[in-house]
Short mmCIF file of C-alpha atoms in Angstrom, two decimals:
data_model
loop_
_atom_site.label_atom_id
_atom_site.label_comp_id
_atom_site.label_asym_id
_atom_site.label_seq_id
_atom_site.Cartn_x
_atom_site.Cartn_y
_atom_site.Cartn_z
CA MET A 1 197.64 160.93 255.65
CA ASN A 2 197.94 160.66 251.88
CA ARG A 3 201.12 161.09 249.88
CA PHE A 4 199.55 161.43 246.44
CA ILE A 5 199.96 165.09 245.47
CA PRO A 6 198.41 166.29 242.19
CA SER A 7 200.77 168.73 240.52
CA LEU A 8 198.07 170.85 238.89
CA LEU A 9 198.04 174.54 239.82
CA SER A 10 194.94 175.67 237.97
CA ALA A 11 195.02 178.95 239.88
CA THR A 12 197.36 180.16 237.14
CA MET A 13 194.66 179.79 234.48
CA THR A 14 193.50 182.89 232.66
CA ASN A 15 190.04 183.62 234.05
CA PRO A 16 187.98 185.74 231.65
CA ALA A 17 185.09 187.72 233.04
CA VAL A 18 181.77 186.13 232.14
CA ASP A 19 178.47 187.95 232.31
CA ILE A 20 176.00 185.79 234.19
CA ARG A 21 173.41 186.55 231.52
CA ASP A 22 175.56 184.66 229.03
CA TYR A 23 176.37 181.76 231.35
CA THR A 24 174.70 178.40 230.72
CA GLY A 25 176.61 176.07 233.02
CA GLY A 26 179.87 175.03 231.38
CA ASN A 27 183.56 175.61 231.91
CA THR A 28 184.22 179.11 230.60
CA LEU A 29 187.96 178.44 230.68
CA LEU A 30 187.67 175.80 227.96
CA PRO A 31 187.90 177.47 224.51
CA ASN A 32 184.97 176.81 222.21
CA GLU A 33 187.31 176.25 219.25
CA PRO A 34 190.83 174.89 218.75
CA TYR A 35 193.50 177.56 219.07
CA CYS A 36 197.08 178.19 218.00
CA GLN A 37 199.49 177.28 220.78
CA LYS A 38 201.69 180.30 220.00
CA CYS A 39 199.44 183.23 219.12
CA ASP A 40 196.10 181.99 220.59
CA LYS A 41 194.37 182.57 217.25
CA THR A 42 191.16 180.58 216.88
CA LEU A 43 191.54 177.84 214.30
CA ASP A 44 188.22 177.85 212.48
CA ASP A 45 189.48 175.41 209.87
CA GLU A 46 191.01 172.45 211.70
CA GLY A 47 192.01 170.92 208.40
CA SER A 48 194.49 173.72 207.70
CA ALA A 49 195.91 173.73 211.25
CA LEU A 50 199.29 172.16 211.96
CA MET A 51 199.30 169.45 214.64
CA CYS A 52 202.53 168.63 216.46
CA VAL A 53 203.40 165.27 214.92
CA LYS A 54 205.30 164.09 218.00
CA CYS A 55 202.87 164.63 220.87
CA HIS A 56 199.62 165.22 218.89
CA LEU A 57 198.43 167.55 221.68
CA VAL A 58 198.90 171.10 220.35
CA ARG A 59 198.02 172.90 217.12
CA TYR A 60 199.41 175.90 215.24
CA CYS A 61 197.96 178.19 212.62
CA ASN A 62 201.13 178.09 210.49
CA LYS A 63 204.74 176.89 210.43
CA ASP A 64 206.00 180.29 211.60
CA CYS A 65 204.06 180.03 214.88
CA GLN A 66 205.19 176.44 215.29
CA LYS A 67 208.82 177.45 214.85
CA LYS A 68 208.55 180.38 217.27
CA ASN A 69 207.01 178.13 219.93
CA ALA A 70 209.47 175.27 219.41
CA THR A 71 211.78 176.12 222.33
CA LYS A 72 208.88 176.39 224.79
CA HIS A 73 207.04 173.32 223.53
CA ASN A 74 209.98 170.96 223.00
CA LYS A 75 210.47 170.25 226.71
CA PHE A 76 206.89 169.04 227.17
CA CYS A 77 206.81 167.31 223.80
CA LYS A 78 210.00 165.37 224.51
CA LEU A 79 208.75 164.47 227.99
CA ILE A 80 205.46 163.06 226.66
CA LYS A 81 207.30 161.14 223.94
CA ASN A 82 209.69 159.60 226.50
CA LEU A 83 206.91 158.80 228.97
CA ASN A 84 204.84 157.11 226.26
CA ALA A 85 207.89 155.05 225.25
CA LYS A 86 208.44 154.12 228.89
CA LEU A 87 204.79 153.10 229.20
CA ASP A 88 205.04 150.95 226.06
CA ILE A 89 207.97 149.07 227.58
CA GLU A 90 206.13 148.49 230.85
CA GLU A 91 203.01 147.35 229.02
CA TYR A 92 205.02 144.88 226.95
CA LYS A 93 206.40 143.42 230.18
CA LEU A 94 202.90 143.02 231.60
CA ARG A 95 201.49 141.39 228.49
CA ASN A 96 204.39 138.95 228.29
CA PHE A 97 205.08 138.17 231.92
CA GLN A 98 207.22 135.06 232.47
CA ASP A 99 206.70 133.48 235.86
CA ASP A 100 210.19 132.55 237.05
CA TRP A 101 208.92 130.43 239.92
CA GLY A 102 206.87 128.08 237.80
CA GLY A 103 203.35 129.40 238.08
CA ALA A 104 202.90 129.87 234.34
CA GLY A 105 205.30 127.23 233.11
CA ASP A 106 208.59 127.56 231.29
CA ASP A 107 207.04 128.09 227.87
CA ASP A 108 203.99 130.10 228.88
CA THR A 109 203.52 133.79 229.42
CA GLU A 110 200.74 135.57 231.27
CA ASP A 111 199.04 138.75 230.12
CA TYR A 112 198.51 140.76 233.30
CA LYS A 113 196.43 143.28 231.35
CA GLU A 114 193.90 140.47 230.98
CA THR A 115 194.32 138.39 234.15
CA MET A 116 194.89 141.09 236.80
CA VAL A 117 192.35 143.75 235.81
CA GLY A 118 191.03 145.37 238.98
CA ASP A 119 193.88 144.00 241.11
CA PHE A 120 196.89 145.93 239.82
CA TRP A 121 199.33 147.03 242.51
CA LEU A 122 198.68 143.82 244.46
CA VAL A 123 201.39 142.29 242.26
CA ASP A 124 204.74 144.05 242.37
CA GLU A 125 205.30 143.63 238.62
CA THR A 126 202.34 145.92 237.85
CA ARG A 127 203.55 148.89 239.87
CA ASP A 128 206.07 150.35 237.43
CA TYR A 129 203.35 150.35 234.77
CA MET A 130 200.96 152.21 237.07
CA ARG A 131 203.65 154.71 238.05
CA ALA A 132 204.40 155.33 234.36
CA ARG A 133 200.74 156.20 233.69
CA CYS A 134 200.71 158.45 236.74
CA GLU A 135 203.77 160.29 235.39
CA ILE A 136 201.88 161.03 232.17
CA VAL A 137 198.93 162.43 234.14
CA ASN A 138 201.26 164.67 236.14
CA ALA A 139 203.04 165.81 232.97
CA CYS A 140 199.69 166.80 231.42
CA GLN A 141 198.72 168.69 234.56
CA ASN A 142 202.05 170.51 234.69
CA PHE A 143 201.65 171.50 231.05
CA LEU A 144 198.25 173.04 231.77
CA LYS A 145 199.72 174.96 234.69
CA VAL A 146 202.49 176.43 232.52
CA ASN A 147 200.23 176.87 229.49
CA GLY A 148 197.78 179.06 231.40
CA LYS A 149 194.94 177.97 229.12
CA GLU A 150 192.79 174.86 228.92
CA ASN A 151 193.65 172.34 226.22
CA LYS A 152 191.04 169.66 225.64
CA LEU A 153 193.45 167.16 224.13
CA VAL A 154 195.75 167.38 227.16
CA LEU A 155 192.84 167.23 229.61
CA THR A 156 191.45 164.19 227.80
CA MET A 157 194.81 162.41 227.90
CA ALA A 158 195.02 163.00 231.67
CA LEU A 159 191.45 161.76 232.10
CA ASP A 160 191.97 158.67 229.92
CA HIS A 161 195.02 157.58 231.90
CA SER A 162 193.35 158.33 235.23
CA MET A 163 190.26 156.30 234.34
CA GLY A 164 192.43 153.53 232.92
CA MET A 165 194.35 153.33 236.20
CA LEU A 166 191.11 153.07 238.16
CA ARG A 167 189.88 150.26 235.92
CA LEU A 168 193.08 148.32 236.54
CA CYS A 169 193.40 149.08 240.26
CA ARG A 170 190.06 149.47 242.03
CA GLY A 171 191.92 149.88 245.33
CA ASP A 172 193.42 153.07 243.83
CA ASN A 173 196.71 152.93 245.73
CA LEU A 174 197.99 156.04 243.94
CA GLY A 175 194.95 158.20 244.75
CA THR A 176 194.01 158.65 241.10
CA ARG A 177 190.33 159.17 241.99
CA TYR A 178 191.08 162.60 243.43
CA ASN A 179 192.11 163.84 239.95
CA VAL A 180 189.04 162.69 238.08
CA PRO A 181 186.13 164.94 239.21
CA LEU A 182 187.84 168.20 238.27
CA LEU A 183 189.05 166.76 234.96
CA LEU A 184 185.46 165.80 234.14
CA LEU A 185 184.13 169.21 235.17
CA ARG A 186 186.81 171.02 233.19
CA LEU A 187 185.81 169.00 230.13
CA ASN A 188 182.13 169.89 230.70
CA ARG A 189 181.21 166.28 231.47
CA ASN A 190 179.00 167.38 234.32
CA ASP A 191 176.81 164.27 234.34
CA HIS A 192 179.79 161.94 234.62
CA ALA A 193 181.30 164.14 237.34
CA TYR A 194 178.08 163.84 239.35
CA SER A 195 177.95 160.05 239.00
CA PHE A 196 181.64 159.66 239.81
CA CYS A 197 181.45 161.88 242.92
CA ARG A 198 178.29 160.16 244.14
CA PHE A 199 179.96 156.74 243.89
CA TRP A 200 183.09 157.80 245.77
CA ILE A 201 181.16 159.76 248.40
CA LYS A 202 179.21 156.57 249.08
CA ASP A 203 182.49 154.63 249.12
CA GLN A 204 184.00 157.04 251.64
CA LEU A 205 180.92 156.66 253.86
CA GLY A 206 180.75 152.89 253.45
CA LEU A 207 177.38 153.05 251.68
CA ASN A 208 178.17 151.26 248.42
CA GLY A 209 176.13 148.07 248.34
CA VAL A 210 173.71 149.50 250.91
CA LYS A 211 170.15 149.93 249.67
CA LYS A 212 169.20 153.59 249.60
CA PRO A 213 166.08 154.78 251.44
CA GLU A 214 162.78 154.40 249.61
CA LYS A 215 161.77 157.89 248.55
CA GLU A 216 159.53 158.92 245.74
CA LYS A 217 161.48 160.84 243.14
CA PRO A 218 161.33 161.43 239.40
CA SER A 219 162.45 158.49 237.30
CA VAL A 220 165.89 158.89 235.71
CA GLU A 221 167.04 156.77 232.80
CA GLY A 222 169.28 154.02 234.12
CA ASP A 223 168.13 154.55 237.73
CA ASP A 224 167.45 150.83 238.13
CA LYS A 225 171.17 150.09 237.91
CA SER A 226 173.11 149.35 241.08
CA GLU A 227 175.71 151.88 242.15
CA ASP A 228 178.49 149.40 241.38
CA GLU A 229 177.09 148.83 237.88
CA ALA A 230 176.84 152.58 237.34
CA ASN A 231 180.45 153.06 238.35
CA GLU A 232 181.56 150.17 236.11
CA GLU A 233 179.80 151.93 233.24
CA LEU A 234 181.55 155.19 234.08
CA LEU A 235 184.98 153.57 234.28
CA ASP A 236 184.38 151.92 230.91
CA TYR A 237 183.21 155.22 229.41
CA ASP A 238 184.76 155.82 226.00
CA ASN A 239 185.94 159.39 225.51
CA ASP A 240 185.78 158.93 221.74
CA ASP A 241 182.09 159.84 221.79
CA ASP A 242 183.23 163.44 221.69
CA ASN A 243 185.86 163.75 219.01
CA ASP A 244 185.66 167.50 218.59
CA GLU A 245 188.68 169.43 219.74
CA CYS A 246 186.66 171.49 222.21
CA SER A 247 183.42 171.00 224.07
CA GLU A 248 181.02 173.90 224.06
CA ALA A 249 181.53 176.04 227.15
CA SER A 250 177.78 176.60 227.04
CA GLU A 251 176.89 172.91 227.29
CA PRO A 252 173.61 172.64 229.19
CA ILE A 253 173.64 170.99 232.61
CA PRO A 254 172.33 167.42 232.17
CA PRO A 255 169.23 166.25 234.09
CA GLU A 256 171.20 164.13 236.57
CA GLY A 257 173.01 167.21 237.81
CA PHE A 258 169.74 168.56 239.19
CA ASN A 259 169.40 165.63 241.61
CA ASP A 260 169.48 166.18 245.38
CA ILE A 261 172.48 164.28 246.77
CA PHE A 262 171.09 164.56 250.31
CA GLU A 263 167.81 162.96 249.28
CA GLU A 264 169.50 160.34 247.09
CA LEU A 265 171.71 159.12 249.93
CA GLY A 266 169.26 159.83 252.77
CA LEU A 267 171.91 161.85 254.65
CA ASP A 268 172.07 165.20 256.42
CA GLU A 269 174.86 167.79 256.37
CA LYS A 270 176.59 166.35 259.44
CA THR A 271 176.83 162.84 258.00
CA LEU A 272 177.67 163.81 254.43
CA LYS A 273 180.78 165.75 255.53
CA GLY A 274 182.72 162.46 255.65
CA GLY A 275 182.29 161.96 251.90
CA GLY A 276 185.77 163.18 250.96
CA LEU A 277 186.66 166.83 250.29
CA PRO A 278 187.62 166.49 246.58
CA PHE A 279 184.26 164.88 245.79
CA LEU A 280 182.19 167.19 248.00
CA LEU A 281 183.77 170.30 246.53
CA SER A 282 183.31 169.00 242.98
CA MET A 283 179.65 168.39 243.78
CA LEU A 284 179.43 171.97 245.10
CA ILE A 285 181.05 173.32 241.91
CA LEU A 286 178.47 171.47 239.83
CA LYS A 287 175.59 172.89 241.90
CA ALA A 288 177.10 176.39 241.73
CA ARG A 289 177.15 176.04 237.93
CA ILE A 290 173.51 175.00 237.90
CA VAL A 291 172.41 177.92 240.09
CA ALA A 292 174.41 180.44 238.04
CA ALA A 293 172.98 179.02 234.79
CA LEU A 294 169.41 179.28 236.11
CA GLN A 295 170.05 182.82 237.37
CA GLY A 296 171.39 183.75 233.95
CA GLN A 297 168.32 182.26 232.29
CA GLU A 298 166.07 184.19 234.71
CA MET A 299 167.81 187.46 233.79
CA ARG A 300 167.51 186.74 230.08
CA GLU A 301 163.84 185.74 230.17
CA GLY A 302 162.51 188.07 232.87
CA GLN A 303 158.80 187.50 233.46
CA ALA A 304 158.84 184.54 231.06
CA PHE A 305 161.15 182.56 233.38
CA GLN A 306 159.34 179.35 234.33
CA LYS A 307 161.91 177.68 236.60
CA GLN A 308 161.73 179.73 239.79
CA GLU A 309 160.95 176.71 241.95
CA MET A 310 163.85 174.78 240.42
CA LEU A 311 166.17 177.73 241.06
CA LEU A 312 165.12 177.90 244.71
CA THR A 313 165.58 174.14 245.16
CA GLN A 314 169.02 174.09 243.55
CA THR A 315 170.10 177.16 245.54
CA LYS A 316 169.10 175.39 248.75
CA ILE A 317 171.13 172.29 247.78
CA ARG A 318 174.12 174.46 246.84
CA ASP A 319 174.02 176.28 250.18
CA SER A 320 173.71 172.99 252.07
CA LEU A 321 176.71 171.64 250.18
CA MET A 322 178.65 174.75 251.16
CA ASN A 323 177.93 173.94 254.79
CA VAL A 324 179.04 170.34 254.26
CA VAL A 325 182.29 171.41 252.59
CA ASP A 326 182.95 173.90 255.40
CA LYS A 327 182.40 171.18 258.01
CA ALA A 328 184.66 168.78 256.12
CA ASN A 329 187.51 171.30 256.01
CA PRO A 330 187.13 174.84 257.42
CA SER A 331 190.03 176.17 255.33
CA ILE A 332 188.79 175.46 251.82
CA LEU A 333 185.88 177.91 251.35
CA PRO A 334 187.73 181.00 252.66
CA ALA A 335 190.74 179.91 250.60
CA LEU A 336 188.60 179.89 247.44
CA LEU A 337 187.93 183.56 248.15
CA TYR A 338 191.34 184.53 249.53
CA PRO A 339 193.88 181.89 248.43
CA ASP A 340 197.17 183.72 249.06
CA PRO A 341 197.78 182.65 252.70
CA LEU A 342 197.20 178.97 251.99
CA MET A 343 199.12 178.98 248.70
CA LYS A 344 202.11 180.60 250.40
CA ALA A 345 201.97 178.22 253.36
CA TYR A 346 201.97 175.22 251.03
CA SER A 347 204.03 176.34 248.05
CA VAL A 348 205.62 172.91 248.42
CA LEU A 349 203.23 170.17 249.49
CA SER A 350 204.79 166.84 250.43
CA PHE A 351 201.72 165.22 251.99
CA TRP A 352 198.20 166.05 253.12
CA SER A 353 195.91 164.97 255.94
CA THR A 354 192.13 164.77 255.96
CA GLY A 355 190.45 167.80 257.52
CA GLU A 356 193.71 169.75 257.76
CA PRO A 357 194.84 172.89 255.88
CA SER A 358 197.20 170.67 253.85
CA GLU A 359 194.16 168.88 252.38
CA ALA A 360 192.57 172.23 251.55
CA ALA A 361 195.80 173.29 249.81
CA MET A 362 195.82 170.12 247.69
CA VAL A 363 192.20 170.59 246.62
CA LEU A 364 192.58 174.36 246.15
CA LYS A 365 195.35 173.96 243.60
CA GLU A 366 193.04 171.83 241.47
CA SER A 367 189.79 173.74 241.84
CA LEU A 368 190.41 177.46 242.33
CA ALA A 369 190.23 178.60 238.71
CA VAL A 370 187.24 176.36 237.96
CA TRP A 371 185.36 177.80 240.96
CA GLN A 372 186.27 181.40 240.12
CA ALA A 373 185.09 180.93 236.53
CA ILE A 374 181.49 180.50 237.73
CA PRO A 375 179.70 183.89 237.77
CA GLY A 376 178.63 185.01 241.24
CA THR A 377 180.83 182.70 243.31
CA ARG A 378 183.07 185.48 244.62
CA LYS A 379 180.07 187.52 245.78
CA LEU A 380 178.61 184.39 247.35
CA LEU A 381 181.68 183.85 249.52
CA ILE A 382 182.03 187.53 250.45
CA GLU A 383 178.45 187.46 251.70
CA ARG A 384 179.16 184.27 253.66
CA PHE A 385 182.30 185.54 255.39
CA GLY A 386 181.56 189.28 255.44
CA SER A 387 185.04 190.06 254.12
CA GLU A 388 187.14 189.76 250.98
CA THR A 389 190.09 188.55 253.07
CA PRO A 390 188.68 186.18 255.71
CA ALA A 391 191.00 184.67 258.31
CA TYR A 392 191.24 180.88 258.33
CA PRO A 393 193.60 178.06 259.47
CA CYS A 394 196.63 177.73 257.24
CA LYS A 395 198.86 175.44 259.32
#
């Protein structure tokens, strides 16, 4: 059982139709350019756009739009301002902790942000700080649900706090790791999503620190790093390397995304199913993006298409991952096609259990819109189940 419940309901996202011929592997829900929070107008000139000076998370094309949106935005803006102030107070406490029982001395203070990195939550005094960061993540996710449109600044704030919490608490007592893969995929950071999911799949299966089978495969830059080192690098990843307001929805799939997770870990479908549903489904979403991008390229190039073997290989991996996800939780794939029964059964979700419909409901609320935004995924599931409204366990 797990009590951490992400509040994101991405199923409410606007899902524009995308022709597979135009698809190149990114998140089609993420606007290519900054947009006005009120009228949705594309802001070609960021310099002339008005940024909310309180939350620094939304933009407007003019003062009139900002004024008209004030009532709707003020609730979120005030919440973020208050949560940031609360976090500042908790951080000050951690950086100036006075040990009342003599451990640090009467005149000395201890900076827990320096001395307890990786072990937060083990000390009671760190927990309010971690809860405060978690509140900010949930506030960002709730905003995206209500907003109905992706906002890179809000997504990045949620990701920054989630990754920061994992750096401070490797035991992840609040279940932050379940948020990260979809945040990375929604921001088009497909390579980081693959690395993150691979690490946590191995962690779920108890394979971290275990030498992987010797198999000849193409050399990948950085492949000589241990899995722990690779995850350390990911956790320390600086989001400032991408300062633009929006990533290109057409960002090409990076080379690492083409890897075969079965071959990398030396596992079959039956064994891999224990890798954790949020990570397995995120891996499937990445592979579905790759296949759709290659199919789109094949349609555009016709006889000139030179990647038929790659397309067949990636399709095989995608289909195998679908089997793994289905074995891990038989409710999630049919729910991605026909979500209404599960969404109604779990309109309020107080806890979830591995392998149960409650787990599928938790993952569905994060991933539905991202899955549906990939061209061809609906047809893929209809062909698998032979129906647009398949029956599946909901309780």
